[in-house]
Coordinates of C-alpha atoms and ligand atoms in Angstrom, one line a residue:
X265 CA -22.9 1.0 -4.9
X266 CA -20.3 -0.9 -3.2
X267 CA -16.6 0.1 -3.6
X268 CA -15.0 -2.9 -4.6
X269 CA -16.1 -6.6 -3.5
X270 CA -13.6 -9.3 -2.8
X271 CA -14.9 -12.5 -4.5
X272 CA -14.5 -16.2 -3.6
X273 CA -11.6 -15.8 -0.6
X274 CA -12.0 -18.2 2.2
X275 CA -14.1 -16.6 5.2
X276 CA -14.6 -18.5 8.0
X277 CA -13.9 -21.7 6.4
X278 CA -15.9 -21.6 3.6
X279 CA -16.0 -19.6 -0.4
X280 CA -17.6 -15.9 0.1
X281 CA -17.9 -12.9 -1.5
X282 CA -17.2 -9.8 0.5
X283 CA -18.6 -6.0 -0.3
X284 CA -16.7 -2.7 1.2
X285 CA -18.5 0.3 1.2
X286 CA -17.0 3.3 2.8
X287 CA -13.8 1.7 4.6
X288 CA -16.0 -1.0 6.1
X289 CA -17.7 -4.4 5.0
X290 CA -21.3 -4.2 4.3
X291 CA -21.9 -8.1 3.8
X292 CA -20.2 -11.4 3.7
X293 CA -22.3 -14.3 1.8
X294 CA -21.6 -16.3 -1.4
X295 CA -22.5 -14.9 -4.6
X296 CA -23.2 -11.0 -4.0
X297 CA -24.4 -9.7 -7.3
X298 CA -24.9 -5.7 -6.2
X299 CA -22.8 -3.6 -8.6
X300 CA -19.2 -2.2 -7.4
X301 CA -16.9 0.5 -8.2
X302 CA -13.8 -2.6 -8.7
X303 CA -13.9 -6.0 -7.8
X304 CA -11.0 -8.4 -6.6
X305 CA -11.3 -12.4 -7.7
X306 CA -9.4 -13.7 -4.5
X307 CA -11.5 -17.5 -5.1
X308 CA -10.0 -20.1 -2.7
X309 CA -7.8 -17.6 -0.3
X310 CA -8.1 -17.6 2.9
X311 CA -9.2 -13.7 4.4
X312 CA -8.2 -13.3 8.0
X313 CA -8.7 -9.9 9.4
X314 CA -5.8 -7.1 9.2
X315 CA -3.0 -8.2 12.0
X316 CA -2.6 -6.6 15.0
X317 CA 1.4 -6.0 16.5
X318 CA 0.6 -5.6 20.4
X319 CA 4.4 -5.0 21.6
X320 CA 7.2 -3.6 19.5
X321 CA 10.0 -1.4 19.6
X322 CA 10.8 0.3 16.5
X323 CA 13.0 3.2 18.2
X324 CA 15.2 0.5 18.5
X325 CA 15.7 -1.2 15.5
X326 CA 17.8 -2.2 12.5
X327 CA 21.0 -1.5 14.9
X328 CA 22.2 -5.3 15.5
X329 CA 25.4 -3.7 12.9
X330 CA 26.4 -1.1 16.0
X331 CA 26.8 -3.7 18.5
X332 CA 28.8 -6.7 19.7
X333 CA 25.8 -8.5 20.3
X334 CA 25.0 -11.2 23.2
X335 CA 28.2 -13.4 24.2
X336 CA 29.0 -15.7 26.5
X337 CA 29.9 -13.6 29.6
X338 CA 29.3 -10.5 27.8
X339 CA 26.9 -7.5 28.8
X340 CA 23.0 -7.8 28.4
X341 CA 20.7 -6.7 25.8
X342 CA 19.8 -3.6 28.5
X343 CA 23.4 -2.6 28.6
X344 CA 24.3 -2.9 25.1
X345 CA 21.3 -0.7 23.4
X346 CA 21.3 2.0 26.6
X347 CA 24.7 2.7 25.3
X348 CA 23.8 2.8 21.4
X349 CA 20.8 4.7 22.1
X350 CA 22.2 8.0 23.8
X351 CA 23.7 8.7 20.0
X352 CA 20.0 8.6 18.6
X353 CA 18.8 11.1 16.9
X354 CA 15.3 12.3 15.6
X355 CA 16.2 11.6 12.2
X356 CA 18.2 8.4 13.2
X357 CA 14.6 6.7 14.6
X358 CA 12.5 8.0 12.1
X359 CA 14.7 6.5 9.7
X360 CA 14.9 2.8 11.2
X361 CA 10.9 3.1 12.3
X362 CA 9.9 3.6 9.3
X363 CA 11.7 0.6 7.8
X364 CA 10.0 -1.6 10.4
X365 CA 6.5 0.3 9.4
X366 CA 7.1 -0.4 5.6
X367 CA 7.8 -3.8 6.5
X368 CA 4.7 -4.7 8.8
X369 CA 2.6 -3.1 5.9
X370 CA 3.7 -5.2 3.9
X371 CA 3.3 -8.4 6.0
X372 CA -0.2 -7.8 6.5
X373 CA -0.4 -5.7 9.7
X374 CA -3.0 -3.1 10.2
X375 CA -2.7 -1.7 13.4
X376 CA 0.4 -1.9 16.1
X377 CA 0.9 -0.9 19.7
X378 CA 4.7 0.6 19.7
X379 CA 6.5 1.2 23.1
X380 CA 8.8 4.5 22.6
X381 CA 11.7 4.7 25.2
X382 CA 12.0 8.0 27.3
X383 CA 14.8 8.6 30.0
X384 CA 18.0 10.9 30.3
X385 CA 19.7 8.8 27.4
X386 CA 17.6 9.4 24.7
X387 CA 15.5 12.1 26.2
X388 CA 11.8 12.3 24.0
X389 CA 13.6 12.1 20.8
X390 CA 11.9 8.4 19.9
X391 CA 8.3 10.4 21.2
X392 CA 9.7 13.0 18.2
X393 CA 10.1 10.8 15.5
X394 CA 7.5 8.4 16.4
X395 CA 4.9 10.9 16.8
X396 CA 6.1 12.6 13.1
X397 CA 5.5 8.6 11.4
X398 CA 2.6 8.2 13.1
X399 CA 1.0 11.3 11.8
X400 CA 2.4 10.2 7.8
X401 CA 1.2 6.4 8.1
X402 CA -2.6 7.8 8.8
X403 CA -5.1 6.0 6.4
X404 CA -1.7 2.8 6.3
X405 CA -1.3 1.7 9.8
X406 CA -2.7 2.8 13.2
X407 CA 0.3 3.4 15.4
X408 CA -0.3 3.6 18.9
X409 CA 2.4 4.6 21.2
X410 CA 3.6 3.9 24.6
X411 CA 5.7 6.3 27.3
X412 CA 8.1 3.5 27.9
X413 CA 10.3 3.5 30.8
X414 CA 13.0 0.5 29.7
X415 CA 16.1 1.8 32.2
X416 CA 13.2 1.7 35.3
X417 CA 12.6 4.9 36.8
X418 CA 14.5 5.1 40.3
X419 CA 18.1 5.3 39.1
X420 CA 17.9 9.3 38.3
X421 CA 15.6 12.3 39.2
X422 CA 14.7 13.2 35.3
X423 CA 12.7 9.6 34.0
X424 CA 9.3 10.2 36.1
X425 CA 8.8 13.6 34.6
X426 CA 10.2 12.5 31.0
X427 CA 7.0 10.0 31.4
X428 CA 4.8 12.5 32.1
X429 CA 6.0 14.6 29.8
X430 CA 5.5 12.2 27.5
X431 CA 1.8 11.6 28.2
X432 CA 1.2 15.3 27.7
X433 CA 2.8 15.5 24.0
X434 CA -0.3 12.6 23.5
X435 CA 1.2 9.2 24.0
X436 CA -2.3 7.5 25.3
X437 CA -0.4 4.2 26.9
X438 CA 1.7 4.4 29.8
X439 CA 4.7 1.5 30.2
X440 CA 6.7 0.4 33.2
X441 CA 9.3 -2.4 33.5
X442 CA 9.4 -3.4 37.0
X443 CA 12.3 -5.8 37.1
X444 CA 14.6 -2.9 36.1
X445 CA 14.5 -1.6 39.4
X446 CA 14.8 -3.3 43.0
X447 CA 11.5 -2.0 44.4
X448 CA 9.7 -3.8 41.7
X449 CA 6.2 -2.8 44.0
X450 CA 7.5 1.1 44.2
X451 CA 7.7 1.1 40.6
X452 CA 4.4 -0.6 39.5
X453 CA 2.5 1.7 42.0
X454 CA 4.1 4.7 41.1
X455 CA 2.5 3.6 37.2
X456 CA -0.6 3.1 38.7
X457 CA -0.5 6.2 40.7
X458 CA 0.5 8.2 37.3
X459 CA -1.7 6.0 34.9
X460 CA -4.6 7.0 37.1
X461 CA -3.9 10.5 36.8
X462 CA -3.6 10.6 33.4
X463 CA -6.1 8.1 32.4
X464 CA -4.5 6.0 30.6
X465 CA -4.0 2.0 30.5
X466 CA -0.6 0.7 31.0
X467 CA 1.7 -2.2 29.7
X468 CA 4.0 -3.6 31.6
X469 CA 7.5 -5.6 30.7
X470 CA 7.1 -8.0 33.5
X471 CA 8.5 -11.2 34.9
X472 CA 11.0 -12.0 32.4
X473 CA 13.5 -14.0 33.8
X474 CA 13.1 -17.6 35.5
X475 CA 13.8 -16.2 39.1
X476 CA 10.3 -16.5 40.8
X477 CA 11.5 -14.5 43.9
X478 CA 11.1 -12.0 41.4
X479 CA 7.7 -12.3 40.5
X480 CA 5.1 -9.5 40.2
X481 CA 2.9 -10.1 37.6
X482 CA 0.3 -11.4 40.9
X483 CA 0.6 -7.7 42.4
X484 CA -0.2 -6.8 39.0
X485 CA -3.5 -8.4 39.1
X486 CA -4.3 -7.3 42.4
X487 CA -3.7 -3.3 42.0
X488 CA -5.6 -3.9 38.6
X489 CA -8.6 -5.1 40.5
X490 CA -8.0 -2.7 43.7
X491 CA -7.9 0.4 41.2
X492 CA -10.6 -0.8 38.7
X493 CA -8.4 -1.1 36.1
X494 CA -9.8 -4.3 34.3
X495 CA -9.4 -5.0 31.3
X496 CA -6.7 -2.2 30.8
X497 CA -3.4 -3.6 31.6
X498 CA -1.3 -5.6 29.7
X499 CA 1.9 -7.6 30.4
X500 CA 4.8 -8.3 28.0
X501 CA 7.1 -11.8 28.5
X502 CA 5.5 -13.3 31.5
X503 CA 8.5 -15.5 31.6
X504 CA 8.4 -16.7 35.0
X505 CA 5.1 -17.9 34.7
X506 CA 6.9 -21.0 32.7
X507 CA 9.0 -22.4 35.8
X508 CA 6.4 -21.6 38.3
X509 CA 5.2 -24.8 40.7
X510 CA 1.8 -26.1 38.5
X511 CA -0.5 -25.3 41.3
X512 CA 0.9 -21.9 42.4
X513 CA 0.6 -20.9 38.2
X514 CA -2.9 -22.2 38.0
X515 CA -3.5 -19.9 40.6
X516 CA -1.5 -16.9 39.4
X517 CA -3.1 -17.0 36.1
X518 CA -7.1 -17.2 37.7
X519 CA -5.9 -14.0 39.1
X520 CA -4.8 -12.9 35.8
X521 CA -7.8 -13.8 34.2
X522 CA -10.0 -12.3 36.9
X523 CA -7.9 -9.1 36.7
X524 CA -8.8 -9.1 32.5
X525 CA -5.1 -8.7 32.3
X526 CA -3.7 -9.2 28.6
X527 CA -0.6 -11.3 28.3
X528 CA 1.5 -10.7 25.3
X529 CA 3.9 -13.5 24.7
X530 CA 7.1 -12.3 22.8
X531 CA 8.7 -16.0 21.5
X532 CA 11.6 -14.9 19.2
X533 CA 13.5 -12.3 21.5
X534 CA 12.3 -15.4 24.7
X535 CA 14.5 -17.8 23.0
X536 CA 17.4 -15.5 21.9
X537 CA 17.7 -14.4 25.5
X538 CA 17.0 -16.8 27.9
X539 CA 18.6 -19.5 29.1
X540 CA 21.8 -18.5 28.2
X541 CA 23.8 -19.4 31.7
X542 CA 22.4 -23.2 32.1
X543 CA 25.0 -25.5 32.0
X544 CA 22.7 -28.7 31.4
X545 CA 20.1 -27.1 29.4
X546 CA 18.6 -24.0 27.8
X547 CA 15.7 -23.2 28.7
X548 CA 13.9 -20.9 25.7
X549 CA 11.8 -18.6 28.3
X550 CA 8.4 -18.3 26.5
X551 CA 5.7 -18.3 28.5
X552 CA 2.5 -20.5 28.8
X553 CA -0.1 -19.8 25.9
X554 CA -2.1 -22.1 26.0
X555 CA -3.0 -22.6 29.6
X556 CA -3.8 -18.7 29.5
X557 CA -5.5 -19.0 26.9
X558 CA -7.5 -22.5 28.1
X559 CA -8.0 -20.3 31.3
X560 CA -10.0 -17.1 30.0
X561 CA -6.7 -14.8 29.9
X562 CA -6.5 -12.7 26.5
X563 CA -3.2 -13.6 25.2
X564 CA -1.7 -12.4 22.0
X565 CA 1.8 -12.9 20.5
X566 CA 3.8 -10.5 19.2
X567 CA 7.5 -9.5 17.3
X568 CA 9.2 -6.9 19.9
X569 CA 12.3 -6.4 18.8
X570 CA 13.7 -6.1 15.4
X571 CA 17.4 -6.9 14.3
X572 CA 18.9 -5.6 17.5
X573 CA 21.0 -7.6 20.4
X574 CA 17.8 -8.3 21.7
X575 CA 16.5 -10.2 18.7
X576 CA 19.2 -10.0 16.0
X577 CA 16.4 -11.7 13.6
X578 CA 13.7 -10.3 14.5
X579 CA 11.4 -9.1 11.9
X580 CA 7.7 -7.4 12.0
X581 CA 5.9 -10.2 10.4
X582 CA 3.0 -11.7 12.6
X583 CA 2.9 -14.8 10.1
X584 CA 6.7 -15.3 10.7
X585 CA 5.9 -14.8 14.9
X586 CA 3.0 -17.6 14.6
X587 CA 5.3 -20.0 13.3
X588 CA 7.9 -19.1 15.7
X589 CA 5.2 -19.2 18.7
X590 CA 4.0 -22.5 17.2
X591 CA 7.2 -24.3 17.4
X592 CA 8.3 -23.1 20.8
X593 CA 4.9 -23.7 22.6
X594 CA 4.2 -26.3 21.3
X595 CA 1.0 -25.4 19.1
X596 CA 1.2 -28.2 16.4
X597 CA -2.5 -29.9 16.4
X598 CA -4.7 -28.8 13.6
X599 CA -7.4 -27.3 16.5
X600 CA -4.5 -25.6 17.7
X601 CA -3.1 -23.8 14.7
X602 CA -6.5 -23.1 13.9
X603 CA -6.6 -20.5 16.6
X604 CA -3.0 -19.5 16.5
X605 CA -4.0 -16.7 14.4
X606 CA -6.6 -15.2 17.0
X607 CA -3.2 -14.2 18.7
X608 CA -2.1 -12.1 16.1
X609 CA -5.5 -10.6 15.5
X610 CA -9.0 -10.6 17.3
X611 CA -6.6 -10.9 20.7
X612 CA -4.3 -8.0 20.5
X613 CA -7.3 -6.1 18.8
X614 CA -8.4 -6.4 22.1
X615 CA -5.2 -5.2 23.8
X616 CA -4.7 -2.0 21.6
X617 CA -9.1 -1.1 22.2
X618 CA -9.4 -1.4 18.4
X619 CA -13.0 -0.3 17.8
X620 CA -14.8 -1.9 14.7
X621 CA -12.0 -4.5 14.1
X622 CA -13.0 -7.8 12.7
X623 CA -14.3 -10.0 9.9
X624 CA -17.7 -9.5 10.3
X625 CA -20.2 -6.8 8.8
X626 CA -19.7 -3.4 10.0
X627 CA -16.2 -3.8 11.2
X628 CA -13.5 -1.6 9.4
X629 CA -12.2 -3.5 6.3
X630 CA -8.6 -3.8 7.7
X631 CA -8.1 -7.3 5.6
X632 CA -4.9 -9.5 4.9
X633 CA -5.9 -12.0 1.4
X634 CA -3.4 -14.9 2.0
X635 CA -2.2 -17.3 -0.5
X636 CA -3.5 -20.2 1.4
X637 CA -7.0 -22.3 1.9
X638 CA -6.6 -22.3 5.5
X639 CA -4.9 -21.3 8.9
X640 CA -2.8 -24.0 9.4
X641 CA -1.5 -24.0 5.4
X642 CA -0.8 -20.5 5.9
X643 CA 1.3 -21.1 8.9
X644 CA 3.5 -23.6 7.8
X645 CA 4.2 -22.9 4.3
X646 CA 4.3 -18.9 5.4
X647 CA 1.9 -17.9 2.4
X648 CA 2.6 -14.8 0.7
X649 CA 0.1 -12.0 2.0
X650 CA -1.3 -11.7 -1.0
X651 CA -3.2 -8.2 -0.8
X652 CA -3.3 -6.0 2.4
X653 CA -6.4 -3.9 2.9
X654 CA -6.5 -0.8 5.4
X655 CA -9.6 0.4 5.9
X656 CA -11.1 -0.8 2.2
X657 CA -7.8 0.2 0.5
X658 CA -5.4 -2.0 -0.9
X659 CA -2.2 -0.6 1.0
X660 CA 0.1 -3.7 -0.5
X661 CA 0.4 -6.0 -3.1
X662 CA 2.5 -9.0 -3.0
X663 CA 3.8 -11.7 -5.2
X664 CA 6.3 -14.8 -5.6
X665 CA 7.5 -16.3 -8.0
X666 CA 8.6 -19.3 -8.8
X667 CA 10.0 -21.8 -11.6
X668 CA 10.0 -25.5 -11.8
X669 CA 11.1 -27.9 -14.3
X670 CA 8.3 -30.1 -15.6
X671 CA 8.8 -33.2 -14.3
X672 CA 8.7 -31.1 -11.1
X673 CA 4.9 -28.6 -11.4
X674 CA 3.1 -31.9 -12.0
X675 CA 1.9 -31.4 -14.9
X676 CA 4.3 -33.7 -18.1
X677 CA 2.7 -30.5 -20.5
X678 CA 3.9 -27.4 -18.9
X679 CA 6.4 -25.8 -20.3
X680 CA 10.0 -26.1 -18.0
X681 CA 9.1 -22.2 -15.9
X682 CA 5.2 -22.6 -15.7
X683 CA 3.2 -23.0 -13.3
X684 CA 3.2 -22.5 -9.0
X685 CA 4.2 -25.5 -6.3
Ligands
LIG846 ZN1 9.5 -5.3 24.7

């Protein structure tokens, strides 16, 4: 017996009934008739697979109300949370993670790569409190942390061994930021060197400004390939890769894709950030997703930060960073939004090594049941997330409502309050 079977929802573009047994889909066809412990009547809403958050920082959000913010002239983003964050405590992060957690739960996501920050300001208290929700959210939301090095790693003596330490209390993702330090090569062999070591993949904050002096994302690919590391590096912003000369990107990004690098595009804290100095005009700093994408890279979006001087609006809702990703990269054609949500799904699944992930039989039944018929509706009305399904349990439940007059829910015989748009 099957324990519950979703009937009717919208899987791969057409009505189907889908039975969960044991955390994970048995079948998908129309019209299952095998008995089940409950079933769900979801009949014209489109199923995508549980979303996937690939780069976030939840150690260091919800404090946007402690800070100034970014100002004309004013310090950056860098400087403004290194100074909140030496007041963090344990209790502090576990607080504000949690609130992001609750709330990407609720938006639909199933699974999320989180970068933790460890240096002399905030020592391994974020490794702490992340490793104490991690442990609570089992059976909600598969948490995966990163041993983030966000100040870079050659302005004291105590960061390199923080990192390490960190990999040893079980963080199983190592992650450097190159352009925080001026031997951007020292520092990404020094992860390499370490990464190695340790076995673990790495992600890297890399190239995100629009000074292509800077640019390191190519040395990237080539220790990747001179270390055998395909396929387990990933790189956050990729900025630069915007204002590069067409030819010399085309090339970068064939050795991106022949590295198996993933690129993780981060739209809402690009356009908050970037372009700020520009007298003629502002450039908005997100980088090229659909040439990688056109090009074989894996390339997945994803929220980052979370009400913070970094992204004062920023909020862990993948539907919310579609939209966003849609409008700034232009992604507007019907084929196109029909794959935007491969970036917040099957694409960072890849990213975060997410066995069994999918909507096909045998993956786990990590399912979002949207209030929409298809991608593209979902998109740009941002339908309600309906039910949320972790592993073949419904972890949220959401609903809207809403009242129109009559001459409005276009019907003349409702009743003024009846009936949806
Ligand atoms: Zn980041």
């Amino acid at each position: 017996m099957d324990d519950l079977i979703l009937r009717g929802g919208i899987v791969g573009g057409a009505p189907q009934d889908l039975a969960i047994r044991e955390g994970r889909i048995r079948e998908i066809r129309p019209g299952i008739a095998t008995p089940a412990g409950a079933t769900l009547d979801i009949a014209g809403k489109l199923v995508l697979p549980g979303f996937v958050e690939s780069h976030i920082h939840p150690d260091k959000a919800f404090v946007a109300d402690r800070s100034p913010g970014l100002g004309r002239g004013g310090p950056t983003a860098q400087v403004l949370v290194a100074a909140l964050k030496q007041a963090f405590t344990v209790e502090d992060v576990y607080t504000r993670a949690r609130r992001v957690m609750r709330l990407a739960v609720r938006h639909g996501t199933t699974a999320m790569r989180a970068h933790v920050e460890i240096d002399p300001y905030v020592g391994l208290r974020g490794v702490e409190a992340l490793l104490r929700l991690q442990a609570e959210l089992a059976g909600f939301l598969d948490l995966q942390l990163v041993a983030f090095a966000q100040e870079g790693i050659f302005h004291d003596d105590a960061s390199r061994d923080l990192l390490r330490e960190g990999l040893r209390l079980g963080l199983p993702v190592l992650g450097g930021c190159p352009y925080m330090d001026t031997d951007q090569r020292g520092h990404i062999d020094w992860f390499f060197d370490t990464a190695e070591a340790a076995g673990v993949p790495l992600d890297f904050h890399c190239d995100s400004s629009d000074d292509v002096s800077r640019l390191t994302c190519d040395y990237v690919a080539e220790q990747t390939i001179a270390r055998g590391m395909q396929g387990r590096v990933s790189l956050g912003h990729l900025c630069m890769l915007d204002v590069l000369e067409p030819d010399r990107r085309a090339r970068v990004i064939d050795r991106l894709r022949e590295a198996g690098i993933h690129a993780v595009s981060l739209p809402a804290t690009e356009m908050h950030v970037r372009g700020r100095t520009d007298p003629r005009r502002t450039w908005r700093g997100v980088t090229r997703i659909e040439e990688l994408r056109a090009a074989g890279v894996n390339v997945a979006i994803s929220t980052n930060n979370i009400v913070n001087p970094f992204t004062p609006y920023g909020h862990p809702d993948l539907l919310r960073q579609a939209l966003v990703a849609a409008m700034a990269a232009h992604l507007g054609n019907l084929d196109q939004l029909a794959w935007v949500p491969e970036l917040i799904t099957v694409n960072p699944a890849r990213i975060l090594g997410l066995a069994d992930y999918g909507l096909r039989e045998g993956a786990r039944a990590d399912l979002v049941v949207l209030d929409a018929t298809d991608p593209a509706q979902a998109i740009t009305e941002q339908s309600e997330k309906l039910w949320v399904l972790k592993a073949g349990r419904v972890v949220a439940r959401n609903t809207r409502t809403t009242e129109l007059v009559a001459a409005l829910s276009g019907d003349a015989r409702a009743p003024i309050g009846a009936g949806t748009p």
